[in-house]
Short mmCIF file of C-alpha atoms in Angstrom, two decimals:
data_model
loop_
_atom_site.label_atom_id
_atom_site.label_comp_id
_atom_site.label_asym_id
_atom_site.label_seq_id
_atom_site.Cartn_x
_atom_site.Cartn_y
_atom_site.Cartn_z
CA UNK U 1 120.67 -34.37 -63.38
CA UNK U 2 117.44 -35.23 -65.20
CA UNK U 3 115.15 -32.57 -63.92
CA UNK U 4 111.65 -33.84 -63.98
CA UNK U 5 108.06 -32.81 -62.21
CA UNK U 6 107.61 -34.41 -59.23
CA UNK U 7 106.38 -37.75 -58.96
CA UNK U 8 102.31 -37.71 -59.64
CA UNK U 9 102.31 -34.62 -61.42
CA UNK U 10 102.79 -33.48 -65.44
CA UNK U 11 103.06 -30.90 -67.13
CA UNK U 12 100.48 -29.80 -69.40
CA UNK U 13 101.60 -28.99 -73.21
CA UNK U 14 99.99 -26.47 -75.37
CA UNK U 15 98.02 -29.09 -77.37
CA UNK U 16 96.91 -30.21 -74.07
CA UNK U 17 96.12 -26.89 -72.60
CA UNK U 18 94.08 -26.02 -75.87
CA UNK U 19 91.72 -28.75 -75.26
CA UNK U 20 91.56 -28.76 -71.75
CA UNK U 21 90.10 -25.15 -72.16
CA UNK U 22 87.91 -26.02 -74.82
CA UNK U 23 86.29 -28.23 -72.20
CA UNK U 24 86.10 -25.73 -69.75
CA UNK U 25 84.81 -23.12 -71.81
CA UNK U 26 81.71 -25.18 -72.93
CA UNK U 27 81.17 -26.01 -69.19
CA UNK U 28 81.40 -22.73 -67.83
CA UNK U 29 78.80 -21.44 -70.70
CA UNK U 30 76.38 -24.09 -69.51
CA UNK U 31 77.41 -22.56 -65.85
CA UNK U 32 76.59 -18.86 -66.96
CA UNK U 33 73.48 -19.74 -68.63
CA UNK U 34 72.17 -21.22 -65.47
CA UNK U 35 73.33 -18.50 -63.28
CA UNK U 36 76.31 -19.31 -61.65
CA UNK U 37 78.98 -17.17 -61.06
CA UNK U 38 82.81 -18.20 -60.68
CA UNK U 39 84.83 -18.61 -57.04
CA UNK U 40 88.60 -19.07 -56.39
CA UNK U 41 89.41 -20.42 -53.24
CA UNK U 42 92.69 -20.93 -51.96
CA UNK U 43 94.91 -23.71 -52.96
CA UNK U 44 96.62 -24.02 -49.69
CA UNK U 45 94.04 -24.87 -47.07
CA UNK U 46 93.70 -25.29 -42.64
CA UNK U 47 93.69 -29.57 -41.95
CA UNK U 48 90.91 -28.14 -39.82
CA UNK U 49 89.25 -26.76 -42.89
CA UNK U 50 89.75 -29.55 -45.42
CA UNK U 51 88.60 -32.59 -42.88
CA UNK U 52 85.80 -30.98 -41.61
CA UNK U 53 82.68 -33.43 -41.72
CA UNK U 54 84.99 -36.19 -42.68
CA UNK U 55 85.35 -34.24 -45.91
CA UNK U 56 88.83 -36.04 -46.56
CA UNK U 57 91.08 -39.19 -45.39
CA UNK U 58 94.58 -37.36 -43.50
CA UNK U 59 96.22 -40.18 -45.42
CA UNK U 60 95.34 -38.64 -49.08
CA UNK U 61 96.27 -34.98 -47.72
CA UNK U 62 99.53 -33.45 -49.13
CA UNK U 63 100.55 -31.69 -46.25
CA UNK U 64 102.90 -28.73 -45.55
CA UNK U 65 103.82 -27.13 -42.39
CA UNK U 66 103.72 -23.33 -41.55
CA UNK U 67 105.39 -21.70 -38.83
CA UNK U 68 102.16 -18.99 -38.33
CA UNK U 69 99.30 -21.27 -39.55
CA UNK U 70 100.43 -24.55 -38.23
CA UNK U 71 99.22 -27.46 -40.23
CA UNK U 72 98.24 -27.27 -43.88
CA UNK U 73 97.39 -28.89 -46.77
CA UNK U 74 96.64 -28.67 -50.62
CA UNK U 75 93.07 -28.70 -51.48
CA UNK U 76 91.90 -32.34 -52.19
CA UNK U 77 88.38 -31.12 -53.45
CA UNK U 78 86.46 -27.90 -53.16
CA UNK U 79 83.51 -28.24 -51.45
CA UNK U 80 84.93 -27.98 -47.92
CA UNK U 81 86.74 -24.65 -49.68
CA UNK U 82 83.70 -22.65 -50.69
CA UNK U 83 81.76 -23.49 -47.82
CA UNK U 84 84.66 -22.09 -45.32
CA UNK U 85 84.57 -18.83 -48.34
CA UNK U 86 80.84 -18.72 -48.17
CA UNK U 87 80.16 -18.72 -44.60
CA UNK U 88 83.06 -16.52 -43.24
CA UNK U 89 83.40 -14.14 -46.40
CA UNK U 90 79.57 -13.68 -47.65
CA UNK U 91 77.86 -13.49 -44.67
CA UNK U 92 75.86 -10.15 -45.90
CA UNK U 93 74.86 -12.12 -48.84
CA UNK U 94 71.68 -13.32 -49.24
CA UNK U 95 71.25 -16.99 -48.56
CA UNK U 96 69.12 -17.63 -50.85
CA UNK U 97 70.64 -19.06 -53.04
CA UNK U 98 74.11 -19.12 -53.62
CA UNK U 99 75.20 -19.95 -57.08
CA UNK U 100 78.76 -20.51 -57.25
CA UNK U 101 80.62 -22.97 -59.84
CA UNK U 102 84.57 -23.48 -60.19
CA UNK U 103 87.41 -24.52 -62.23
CA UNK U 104 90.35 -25.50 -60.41
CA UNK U 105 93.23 -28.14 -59.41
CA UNK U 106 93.23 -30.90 -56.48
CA UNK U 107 95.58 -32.06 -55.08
CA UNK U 108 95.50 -36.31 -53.53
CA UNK U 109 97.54 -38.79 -52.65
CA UNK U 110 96.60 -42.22 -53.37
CA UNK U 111 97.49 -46.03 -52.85
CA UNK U 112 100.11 -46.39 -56.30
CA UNK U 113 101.75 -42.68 -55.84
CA UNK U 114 104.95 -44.02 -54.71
CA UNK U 115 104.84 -45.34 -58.20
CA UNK U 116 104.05 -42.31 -59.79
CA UNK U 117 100.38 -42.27 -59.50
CA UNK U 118 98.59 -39.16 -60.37
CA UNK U 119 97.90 -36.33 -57.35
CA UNK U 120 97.18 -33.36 -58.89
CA UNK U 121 93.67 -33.00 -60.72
CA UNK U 122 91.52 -30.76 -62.87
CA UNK U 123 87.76 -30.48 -61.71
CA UNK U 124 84.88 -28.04 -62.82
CA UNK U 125 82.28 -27.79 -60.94
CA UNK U 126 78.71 -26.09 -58.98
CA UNK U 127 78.02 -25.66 -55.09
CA UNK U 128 74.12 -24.40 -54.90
CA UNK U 129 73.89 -23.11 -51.29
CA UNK U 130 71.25 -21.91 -48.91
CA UNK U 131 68.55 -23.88 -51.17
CA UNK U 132 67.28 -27.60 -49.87
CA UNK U 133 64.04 -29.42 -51.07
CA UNK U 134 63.21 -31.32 -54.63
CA UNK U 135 63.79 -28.34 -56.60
CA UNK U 136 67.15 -27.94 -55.90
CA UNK U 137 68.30 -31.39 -56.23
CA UNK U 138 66.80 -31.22 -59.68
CA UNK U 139 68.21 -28.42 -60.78
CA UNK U 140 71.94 -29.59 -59.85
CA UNK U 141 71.28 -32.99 -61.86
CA UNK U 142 69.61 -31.17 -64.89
CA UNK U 143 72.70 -28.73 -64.76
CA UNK U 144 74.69 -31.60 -64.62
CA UNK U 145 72.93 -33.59 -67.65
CA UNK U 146 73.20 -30.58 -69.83
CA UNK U 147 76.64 -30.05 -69.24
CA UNK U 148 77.24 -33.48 -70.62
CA UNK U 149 74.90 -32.59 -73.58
CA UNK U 150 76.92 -29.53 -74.11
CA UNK U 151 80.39 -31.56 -74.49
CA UNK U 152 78.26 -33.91 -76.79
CA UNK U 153 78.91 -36.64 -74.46
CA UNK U 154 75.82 -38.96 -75.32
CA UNK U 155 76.40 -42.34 -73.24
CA UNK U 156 76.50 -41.77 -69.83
CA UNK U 157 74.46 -42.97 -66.50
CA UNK U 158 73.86 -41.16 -63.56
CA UNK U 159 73.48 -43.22 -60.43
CA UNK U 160 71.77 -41.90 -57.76
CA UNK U 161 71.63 -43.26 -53.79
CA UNK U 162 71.33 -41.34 -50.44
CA UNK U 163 73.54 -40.85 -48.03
CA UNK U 164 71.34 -40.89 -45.08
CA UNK U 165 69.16 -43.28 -46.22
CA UNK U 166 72.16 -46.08 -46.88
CA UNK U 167 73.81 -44.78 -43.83
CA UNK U 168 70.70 -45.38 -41.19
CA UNK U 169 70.09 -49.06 -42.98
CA UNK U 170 73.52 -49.96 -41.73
CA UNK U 171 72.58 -48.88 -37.95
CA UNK U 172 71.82 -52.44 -37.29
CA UNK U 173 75.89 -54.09 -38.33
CA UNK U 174 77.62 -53.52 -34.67
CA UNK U 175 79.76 -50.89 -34.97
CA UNK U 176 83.19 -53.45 -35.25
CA UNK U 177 82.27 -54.29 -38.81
CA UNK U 178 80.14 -51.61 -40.18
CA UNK U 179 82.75 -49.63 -41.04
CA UNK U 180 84.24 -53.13 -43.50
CA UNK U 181 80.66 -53.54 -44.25
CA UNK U 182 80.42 -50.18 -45.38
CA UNK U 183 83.95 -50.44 -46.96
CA UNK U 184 82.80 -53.90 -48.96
CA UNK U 185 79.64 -51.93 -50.46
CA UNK U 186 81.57 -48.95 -51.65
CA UNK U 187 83.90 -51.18 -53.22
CA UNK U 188 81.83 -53.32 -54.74
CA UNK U 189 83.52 -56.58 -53.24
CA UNK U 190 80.74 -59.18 -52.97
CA UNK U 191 83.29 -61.71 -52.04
CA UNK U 192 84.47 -59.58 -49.19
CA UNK U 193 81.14 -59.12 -47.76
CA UNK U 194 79.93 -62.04 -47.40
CA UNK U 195 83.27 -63.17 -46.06
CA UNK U 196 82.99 -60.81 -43.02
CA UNK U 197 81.93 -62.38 -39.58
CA UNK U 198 78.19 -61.75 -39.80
CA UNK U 199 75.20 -63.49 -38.30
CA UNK U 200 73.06 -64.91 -41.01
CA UNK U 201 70.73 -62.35 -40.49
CA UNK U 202 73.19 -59.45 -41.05
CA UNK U 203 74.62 -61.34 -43.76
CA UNK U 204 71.69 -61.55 -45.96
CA UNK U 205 70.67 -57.75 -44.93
CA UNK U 206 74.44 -56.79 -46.29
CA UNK U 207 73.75 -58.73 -49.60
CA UNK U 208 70.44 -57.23 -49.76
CA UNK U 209 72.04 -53.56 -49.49
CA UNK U 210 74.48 -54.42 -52.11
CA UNK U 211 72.26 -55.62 -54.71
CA UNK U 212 70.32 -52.31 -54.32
CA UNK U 213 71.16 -51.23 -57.67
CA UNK U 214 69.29 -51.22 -60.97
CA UNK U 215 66.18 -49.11 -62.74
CA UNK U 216 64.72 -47.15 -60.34
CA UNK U 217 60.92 -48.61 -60.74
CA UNK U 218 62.46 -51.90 -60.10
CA UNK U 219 64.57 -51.01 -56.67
CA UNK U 220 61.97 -48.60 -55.06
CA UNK U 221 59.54 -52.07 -54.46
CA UNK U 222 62.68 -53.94 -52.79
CA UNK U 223 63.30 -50.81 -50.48
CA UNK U 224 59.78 -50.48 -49.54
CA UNK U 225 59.69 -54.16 -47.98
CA UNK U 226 62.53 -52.95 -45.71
CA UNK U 227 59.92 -51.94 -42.89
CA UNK U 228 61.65 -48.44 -42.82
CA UNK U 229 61.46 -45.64 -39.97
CA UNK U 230 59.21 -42.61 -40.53
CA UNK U 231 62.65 -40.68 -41.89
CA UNK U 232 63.89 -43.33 -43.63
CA UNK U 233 60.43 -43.29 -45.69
CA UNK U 234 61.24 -39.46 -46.04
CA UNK U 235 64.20 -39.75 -47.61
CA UNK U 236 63.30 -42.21 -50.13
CA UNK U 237 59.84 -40.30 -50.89
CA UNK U 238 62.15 -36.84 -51.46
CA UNK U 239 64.62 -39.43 -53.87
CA UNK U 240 61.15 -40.62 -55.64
CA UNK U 241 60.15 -37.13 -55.86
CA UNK U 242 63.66 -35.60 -57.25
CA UNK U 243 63.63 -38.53 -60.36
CA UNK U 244 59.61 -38.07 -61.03
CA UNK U 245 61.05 -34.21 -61.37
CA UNK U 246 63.56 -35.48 -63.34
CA UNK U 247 61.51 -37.61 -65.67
CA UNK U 248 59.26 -34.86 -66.34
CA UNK U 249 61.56 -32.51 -67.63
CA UNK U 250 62.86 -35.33 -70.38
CA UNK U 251 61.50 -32.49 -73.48
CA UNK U 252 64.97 -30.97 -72.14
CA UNK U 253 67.68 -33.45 -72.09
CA UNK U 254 66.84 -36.50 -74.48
CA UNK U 255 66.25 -39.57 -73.73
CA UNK U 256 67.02 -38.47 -69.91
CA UNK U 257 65.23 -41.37 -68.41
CA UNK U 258 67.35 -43.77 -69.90
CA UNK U 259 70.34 -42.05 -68.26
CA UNK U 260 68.80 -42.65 -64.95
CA UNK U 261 70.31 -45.67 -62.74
CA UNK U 262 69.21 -46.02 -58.72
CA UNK U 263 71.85 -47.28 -56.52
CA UNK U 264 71.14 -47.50 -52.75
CA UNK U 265 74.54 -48.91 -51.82
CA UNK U 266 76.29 -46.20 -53.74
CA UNK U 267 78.64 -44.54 -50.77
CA UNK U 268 80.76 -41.62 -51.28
CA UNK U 269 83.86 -41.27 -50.38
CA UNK U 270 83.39 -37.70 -48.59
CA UNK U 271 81.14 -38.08 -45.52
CA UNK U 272 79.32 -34.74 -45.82
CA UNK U 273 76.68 -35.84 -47.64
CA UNK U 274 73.63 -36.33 -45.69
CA UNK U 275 70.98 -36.97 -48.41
CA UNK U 276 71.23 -37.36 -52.77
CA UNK U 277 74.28 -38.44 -53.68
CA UNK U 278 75.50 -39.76 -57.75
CA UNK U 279 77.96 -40.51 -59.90
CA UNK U 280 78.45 -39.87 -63.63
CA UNK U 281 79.85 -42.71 -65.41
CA UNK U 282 80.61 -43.68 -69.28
CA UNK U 283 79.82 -45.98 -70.87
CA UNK U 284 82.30 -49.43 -71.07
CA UNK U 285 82.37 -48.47 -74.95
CA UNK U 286 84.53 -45.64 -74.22
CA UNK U 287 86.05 -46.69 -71.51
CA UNK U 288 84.29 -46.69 -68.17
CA UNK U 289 85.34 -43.72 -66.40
CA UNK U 290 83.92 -41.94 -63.54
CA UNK U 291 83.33 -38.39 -65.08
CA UNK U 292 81.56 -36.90 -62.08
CA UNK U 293 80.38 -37.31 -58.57
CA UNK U 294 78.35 -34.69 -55.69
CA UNK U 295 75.77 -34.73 -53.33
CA UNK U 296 73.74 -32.89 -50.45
CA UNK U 297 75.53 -31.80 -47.78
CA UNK U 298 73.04 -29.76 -45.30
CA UNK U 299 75.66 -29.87 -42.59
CA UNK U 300 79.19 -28.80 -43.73
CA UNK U 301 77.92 -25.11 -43.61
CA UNK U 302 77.16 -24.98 -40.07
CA UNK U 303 80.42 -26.40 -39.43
CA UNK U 304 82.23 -23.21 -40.15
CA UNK U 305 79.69 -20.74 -38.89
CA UNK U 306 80.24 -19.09 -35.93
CA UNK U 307 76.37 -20.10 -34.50
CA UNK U 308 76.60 -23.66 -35.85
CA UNK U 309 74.19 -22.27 -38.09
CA UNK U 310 73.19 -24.81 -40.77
CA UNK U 311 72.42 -24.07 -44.13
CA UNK U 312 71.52 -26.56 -47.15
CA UNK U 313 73.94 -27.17 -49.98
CA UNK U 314 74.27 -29.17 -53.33
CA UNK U 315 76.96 -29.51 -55.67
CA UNK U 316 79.11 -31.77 -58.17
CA UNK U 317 82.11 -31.96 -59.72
CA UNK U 318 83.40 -33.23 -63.14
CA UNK U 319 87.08 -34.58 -63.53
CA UNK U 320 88.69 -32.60 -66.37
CA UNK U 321 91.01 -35.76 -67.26
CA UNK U 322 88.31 -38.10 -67.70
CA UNK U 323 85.99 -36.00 -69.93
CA UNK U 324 89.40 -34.64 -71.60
CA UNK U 325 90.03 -39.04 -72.21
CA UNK U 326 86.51 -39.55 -73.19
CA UNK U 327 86.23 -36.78 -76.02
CA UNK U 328 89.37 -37.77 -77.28
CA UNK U 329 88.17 -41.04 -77.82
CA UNK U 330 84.90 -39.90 -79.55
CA UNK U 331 87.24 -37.53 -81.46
CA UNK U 332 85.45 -34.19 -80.81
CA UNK U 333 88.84 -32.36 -79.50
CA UNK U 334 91.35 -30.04 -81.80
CA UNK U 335 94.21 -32.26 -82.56
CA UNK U 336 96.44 -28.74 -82.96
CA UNK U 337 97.04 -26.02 -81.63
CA UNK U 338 94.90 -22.93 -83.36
CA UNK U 339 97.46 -21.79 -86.14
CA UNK U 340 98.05 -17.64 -85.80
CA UNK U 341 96.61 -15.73 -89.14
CA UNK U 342 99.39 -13.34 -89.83
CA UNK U 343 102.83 -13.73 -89.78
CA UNK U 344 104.22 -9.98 -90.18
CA UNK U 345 107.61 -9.85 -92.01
CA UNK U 346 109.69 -6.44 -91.98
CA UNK U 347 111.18 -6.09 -95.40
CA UNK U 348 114.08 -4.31 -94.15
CA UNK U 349 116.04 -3.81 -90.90
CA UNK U 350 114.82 -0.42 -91.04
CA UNK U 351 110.96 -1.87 -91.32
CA UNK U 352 111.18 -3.53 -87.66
CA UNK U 353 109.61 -0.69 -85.85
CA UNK U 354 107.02 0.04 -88.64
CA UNK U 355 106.03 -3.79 -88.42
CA UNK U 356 105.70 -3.93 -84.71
CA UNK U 357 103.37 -0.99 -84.78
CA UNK U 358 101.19 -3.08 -87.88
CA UNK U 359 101.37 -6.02 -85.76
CA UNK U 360 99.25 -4.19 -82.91
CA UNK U 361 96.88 -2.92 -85.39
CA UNK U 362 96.04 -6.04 -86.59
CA UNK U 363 95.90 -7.61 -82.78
CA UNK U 364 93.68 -4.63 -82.12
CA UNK U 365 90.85 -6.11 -83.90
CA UNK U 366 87.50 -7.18 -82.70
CA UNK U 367 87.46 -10.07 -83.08
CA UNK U 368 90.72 -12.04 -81.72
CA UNK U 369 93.28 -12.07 -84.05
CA UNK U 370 96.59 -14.38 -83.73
CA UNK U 371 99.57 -12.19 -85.28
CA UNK U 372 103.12 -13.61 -84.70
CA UNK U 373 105.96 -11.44 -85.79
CA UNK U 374 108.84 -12.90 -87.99
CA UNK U 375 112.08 -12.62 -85.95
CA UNK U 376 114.66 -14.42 -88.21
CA UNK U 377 116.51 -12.76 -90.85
CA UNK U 378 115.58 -15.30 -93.32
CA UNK U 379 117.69 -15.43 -96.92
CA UNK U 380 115.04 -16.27 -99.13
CA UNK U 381 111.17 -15.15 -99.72
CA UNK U 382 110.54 -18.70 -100.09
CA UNK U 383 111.75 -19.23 -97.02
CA UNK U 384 109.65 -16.81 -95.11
CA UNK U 385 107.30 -18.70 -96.96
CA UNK U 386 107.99 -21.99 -95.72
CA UNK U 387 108.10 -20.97 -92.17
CA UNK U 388 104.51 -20.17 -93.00
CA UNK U 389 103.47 -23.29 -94.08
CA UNK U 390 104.83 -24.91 -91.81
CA UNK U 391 102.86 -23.56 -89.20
CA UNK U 392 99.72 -23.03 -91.01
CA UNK U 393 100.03 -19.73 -90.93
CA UNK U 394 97.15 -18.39 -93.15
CA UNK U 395 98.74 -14.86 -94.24
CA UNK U 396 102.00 -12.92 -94.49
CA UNK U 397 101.99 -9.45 -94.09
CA UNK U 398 105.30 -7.91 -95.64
CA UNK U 399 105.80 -4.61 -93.84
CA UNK U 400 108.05 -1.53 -95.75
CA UNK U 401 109.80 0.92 -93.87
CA UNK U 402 107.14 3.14 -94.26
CA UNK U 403 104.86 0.76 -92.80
CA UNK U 404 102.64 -0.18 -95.67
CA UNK U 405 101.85 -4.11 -96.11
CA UNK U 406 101.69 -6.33 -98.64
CA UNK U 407 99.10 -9.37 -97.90
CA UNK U 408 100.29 -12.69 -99.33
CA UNK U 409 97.43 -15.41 -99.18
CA UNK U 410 99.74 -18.56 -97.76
CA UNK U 411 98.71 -21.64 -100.10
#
């Protein structure tokens, strides 16, 4: 029997695991520096909980059954998570605001997993809660720019659209085919729209919402000829307002302006979000990935509180993979594992105890100090020696019975 992981997953090596922590290290200092503070939600999850506000499809759930809780499911993303935590286990906290970020595994199905396509993720990630207005959507997508400048990523874009916005101009598609015209935007799939059985009208108004993508001074004059409601024109003026923020703190992340890509057909596939939404994407030189994605979401909150009391939220995520892909590429990840510095030898069978006890001394340090202990009875000194080498071991420490050491520099 070939005993493998199941179908989707992997296992994660120690090469792997060294560099996937590197990344989240760097992120989390960005994370601390901003004032966020770390939550760990559970991985196992109500269907209630995890589809609430369309958060999820059913059909991507991996879904277990309970004999006390009824139906469950692992976590596809966290949002839905740490609002359910906030609202029913912080309810003497102070709304304003919340600060929370994460780092944690999903878990989704998708279209190719009977063929072993992946469904278990790594994400990091913020949720700013109980704060709405321009301020706060600029602080998410600053937080999120400098976490990129942190891992040294340089080309990236952020796109930015709004939910309600791109949701209220599709009001006028009846409702048989908004849901494909919807579906045809997301997806990009020009040929698919204008395939669909549309009045000429709606047809042109569809190709007009999909070509709603480029600088943002070039896009906002197409919107404004839209003849918009009184909210729609709010919801593009806070958008206008959140990139002028943006643009004026460029002293902070270089070239920021640049980085900054308007997208009015850009559709999520969560439907929390009620207002900013964006993507993080690289660049094709690397790769094109998709290396983040959030929104607003000034619903999903009330949805779990007891008064159906609303409260605003932000948040993002970054996928560990794609980052972990990207900085592999640009070659700014350990390609080994961090060698220990001492390899502690006992001379003798009766210098075992008395190198044990150097061997904590050493790992009692300070500063973090890697100490393996030699376990084989080798026949040689050069062989001891070898071992070293081999694993770029940086000193041996040979141990006597009365536990004194002898330092040998490895070369």
């Amino acid at each position: 029997m070939v005993h493998q992981p199941p179908s989707g997953a992997r296992d994660l090596l120690p090469l792997d695991v060294a560099q996937k922590i590197s990344i989240e290290r760097r992120l989390q200092q960005v994370f601390h520096r901003w004032g966020y503070h770390r939550i760990i939600t559970s991985t196992l999850e109500r269907l209630e909980t995890l589809m609430a506000g369309g958060a999820i499809d059913r059909s991507t759930l991996i879904q277990l059954q309970d004999a006390v809780d009824g139906e469950l499911g692992l976590r596809p993303e966290l949002t839905a998570s740490i609002a359910r935590a906030a609202v029913m286990r912080m309810a003497g906290t102070p709304w304003q605001p919340q600060r929370l970020y994460y780092n944690a595994n999903v878990f989704r199905k998708g279209p190719d997993t009977g063929s072993g396509g992946q469904q278990e993720f790594y994400q990091a990630g913020v949720e700013l809660l109980g704060s709405g207005g321009t301020m706060a959507d600029a602080e998410v997508l600053l937080l999120l720019s400098e976490c990129l400048q942190g891992l040294e990523i340089d080309d990236w874009h952020l796109v930015l659209g709004e939910a309600g916005l791109t949701a209220s101009l599709l009001e006028p598609f009846p409702p048989n085919v908004r849901s494909q015209v919807r579906g045809a935007i997301a997806n990009l799939d020009r040929v698919g729209l204008e395939n669909l059985p549309l009045s000429t009208e709606l047809r042109e108004r569809a190709l007009l919402l999909f070509d709603l993508r480029g600088r943002p001074e070039d896009v906002f004059p197409v919107v404004a000829k839209l003849d918009l409601d009184e909210p729609q024109q709010a919801a593009l003026n806070n958008l206008k307002s959140a990139i002028e923020l943006l643009y004026q703190c460029q002293s902070k992340i270089p070239n920021l302006k640049s980085h900054i890509h308007l997208d009015l057909s850009l559709i999520q596939t969560f439907d929390y979000y009620t207002g900013i939404v964006f993507e993080v994407v690289s660049s094709p030189q690397t790769g094109q990935r998709v290396l983040g994605q959030g929104g607003r979401y000034d619903r999903l909150l009330g949805l779990f509180d007891p008064k159906r009391q609303n409260h605003p939220g932000i948040g993002f995520c970054l996928n560990i993979e794609d980052l972990h892909q990207i900085l592999l590429t640009e070659g700014q990840l350990a390609q080994e594992t961090p060698a220990s510095d001492f390899l502690v030898v006992p001379q003798t069978s009766d210098a075992e105890a008395a190198a044990f006890v150097y061997a904590r001394k050493l790992r009692e340090s300070s500063d973090v100090v890697r100490v393996e202990m030699d376990l084989e009875s080798r026949e040689t000194v050069e062989g001891v020696r070898e071992y070293a080498r081999d694993r770029r071991i940086a000193q041996i420490a040979w141990v006597n019975a009365e536990g004194f050491p002898t330092i040998e520099m490895v070369n």
